[in-house]
PDB file of C-alpha atoms in Angstrom:
ATOM      1  CA  UNK A  89      -9.075  15.379 -19.397  1.00 90.00           C
ATOM      2  CA  UNK A  90      -8.730  11.578 -19.940  1.00 93.00           C
ATOM      3  CA  UNK A  91      -8.213  11.021 -16.130  1.00 94.00           C
ATOM      4  CA  UNK A  92     -11.280  12.972 -15.242  1.00 95.00           C
ATOM      5  CA  UNK A  93     -13.463  11.405 -17.996  1.00 94.00           C
ATOM      6  CA  UNK A  94     -12.480   7.845 -17.204  1.00 94.00           C
ATOM      7  CA  UNK A  95     -13.370   8.030 -13.458  1.00 94.00           C
ATOM      8  CA  UNK A  96     -14.294   6.074 -11.609  1.00 95.00           C
ATOM      9  CA  UNK A  97     -11.627   3.525 -12.680  1.00 96.00           C
ATOM     10  CA  UNK A  98     -13.384   0.831 -10.619  1.00 94.00           C
ATOM     11  CA  UNK A  99     -16.749   0.623  -9.014  1.00 95.00           C
ATOM     12  CA  UNK A 100     -14.976  -0.774  -5.936  1.00 97.00           C
ATOM     13  CA  UNK A 101     -13.858   2.295  -3.986  1.00 96.00           C
ATOM     14  CA  UNK A 102     -11.129   0.159  -2.268  1.00 97.00           C
ATOM     15  CA  UNK A 103      -9.511  -0.040  -5.723  1.00 97.00           C
ATOM     16  CA  UNK A 104      -9.596   3.588  -6.995  1.00 97.00           C
ATOM     17  CA  UNK A 105      -6.139   4.009  -8.467  1.00 97.00           C
ATOM     18  CA  UNK A 106      -5.608   3.732 -12.252  1.00 96.00           C
ATOM     19  CA  UNK A 107      -1.920   2.875 -11.688  1.00 95.00           C
ATOM     20  CA  UNK A 108      -1.870   0.615  -8.619  1.00 96.00           C
ATOM     21  CA  UNK A 109      -5.228  -1.190  -8.746  1.00 97.00           C
ATOM     22  CA  UNK A 110      -6.238  -0.812 -12.336  1.00 98.00           C
ATOM     23  CA  UNK A 111      -3.076  -0.516 -14.412  1.00 98.00           C
ATOM     24  CA  UNK A 112      -4.942  -1.473 -17.570  1.00 97.00           C
ATOM     25  CA  UNK A 113      -6.852   1.830 -17.161  1.00 97.00           C
ATOM     26  CA  UNK A 114      -3.595   3.859 -16.999  1.00 97.00           C
ATOM     27  CA  UNK A 115      -2.171   2.035 -19.983  1.00 97.00           C
ATOM     28  CA  UNK A 116      -5.353   2.737 -22.055  1.00 96.00           C
ATOM     29  CA  UNK A 117      -5.368   6.397 -21.148  1.00 97.00           C
ATOM     30  CA  UNK A 118      -1.686   6.809 -22.120  1.00 96.00           C
ATOM     31  CA  UNK A 119      -2.126   4.998 -25.393  1.00 96.00           C
ATOM     32  CA  UNK A 120      -5.161   7.111 -26.243  1.00 95.00           C
ATOM     33  CA  UNK A 121      -3.634  10.479 -25.394  1.00 96.00           C
ATOM     34  CA  UNK A 122      -0.104   9.921 -26.348  1.00 95.00           C
ATOM     35  CA  UNK A 123       1.231  11.114 -22.963  1.00 95.00           C
ATOM     36  CA  UNK A 124       4.906  10.788 -22.268  1.00 93.00           C
ATOM     37  CA  UNK A 125       6.995  10.574 -19.100  1.00 93.00           C
ATOM     38  CA  UNK A 126       8.264  13.890 -17.880  1.00 93.00           C
ATOM     39  CA  UNK A 127      10.997  12.343 -15.597  1.00 93.00           C
ATOM     40  CA  UNK A 128      14.250  13.758 -17.164  1.00 94.00           C
ATOM     41  CA  UNK A 129      16.567  11.414 -15.267  1.00 96.00           C
ATOM     42  CA  UNK A 130      14.640   8.059 -15.535  1.00 92.00           C
ATOM     43  CA  UNK A 131      11.838   8.204 -18.024  1.00 93.00           C
ATOM     44  CA  UNK A 132       9.671   5.090 -18.040  1.00 94.00           C
ATOM     45  CA  UNK A 133       7.364   3.846 -20.735  1.00 94.00           C
ATOM     46  CA  UNK A 134       3.803   3.062 -19.600  1.00 95.00           C
ATOM     47  CA  UNK A 135       4.106  -0.592 -20.400  1.00 96.00           C
ATOM     48  CA  UNK A 136       7.070  -1.035 -18.029  1.00 96.00           C
ATOM     49  CA  UNK A 137       5.329   0.977 -15.288  1.00 95.00           C
ATOM     50  CA  UNK A 138       1.919  -0.836 -15.608  1.00 97.00           C
ATOM     51  CA  UNK A 139       3.609  -4.292 -15.851  1.00 98.00           C
ATOM     52  CA  UNK A 140       5.256  -3.599 -12.434  1.00 97.00           C
ATOM     53  CA  UNK A 141       1.846  -2.787 -10.946  1.00 97.00           C
ATOM     54  CA  UNK A 142      -0.083  -5.869 -12.115  1.00 98.00           C
ATOM     55  CA  UNK A 143       1.186  -8.308  -9.426  1.00 98.00           C
ATOM     56  CA  UNK A 144      -0.013  -5.796  -6.681  1.00 98.00           C
ATOM     57  CA  UNK A 145      -3.336  -5.156  -8.451  1.00 98.00           C
ATOM     58  CA  UNK A 146      -3.946  -8.948  -8.747  1.00 98.00           C
ATOM     59  CA  UNK A 147      -2.938  -9.693  -5.140  1.00 98.00           C
ATOM     60  CA  UNK A 148      -5.195  -6.882  -3.717  1.00 98.00           C
ATOM     61  CA  UNK A 149      -8.239  -7.490  -5.972  1.00 97.00           C
ATOM     62  CA  UNK A 150      -9.689 -10.590  -4.087  1.00 97.00           C
ATOM     63  CA  UNK A 151      -9.361  -8.989  -0.775  1.00 98.00           C
ATOM     64  CA  UNK A 152     -10.653  -5.635  -1.845  1.00 98.00           C
ATOM     65  CA  UNK A 153     -13.628  -7.183  -3.502  1.00 97.00           C
ATOM     66  CA  UNK A 154     -14.432  -9.221  -0.427  1.00 98.00           C
ATOM     67  CA  UNK A 155     -14.149  -6.184   1.796  1.00 98.00           C
ATOM     68  CA  UNK A 156     -16.167  -4.035  -0.514  1.00 97.00           C
ATOM     69  CA  UNK A 157     -18.984  -6.689  -0.791  1.00 97.00           C
ATOM     70  CA  UNK A 158     -19.075  -7.017   3.049  1.00 96.00           C
ATOM     71  CA  UNK A 159     -19.332  -3.224   3.468  1.00 95.00           C
ATOM     72  CA  UNK A 160     -22.518  -3.074   1.372  1.00 88.00           C
ATOM     73  CA  UNK A 161     -24.344  -5.568   3.646  1.00 84.00           C
TER      74      UNK A 161
END
């Protein structure tokens, strides 16, 4: 439910993913719902997962915003 209720995670449709482009959204949903990893072999906490995604999100943000703004002209 939280995933559906929180959409869109970003108004820029070039940054739609709550994990890759908006890791703060995924972190918040997990904290609010108490969801846990279901990976039996290698469970990963949400903070570790989201922290790994932040560099990608930051590097893509400027380009995605520029392209999104240009597409609206």
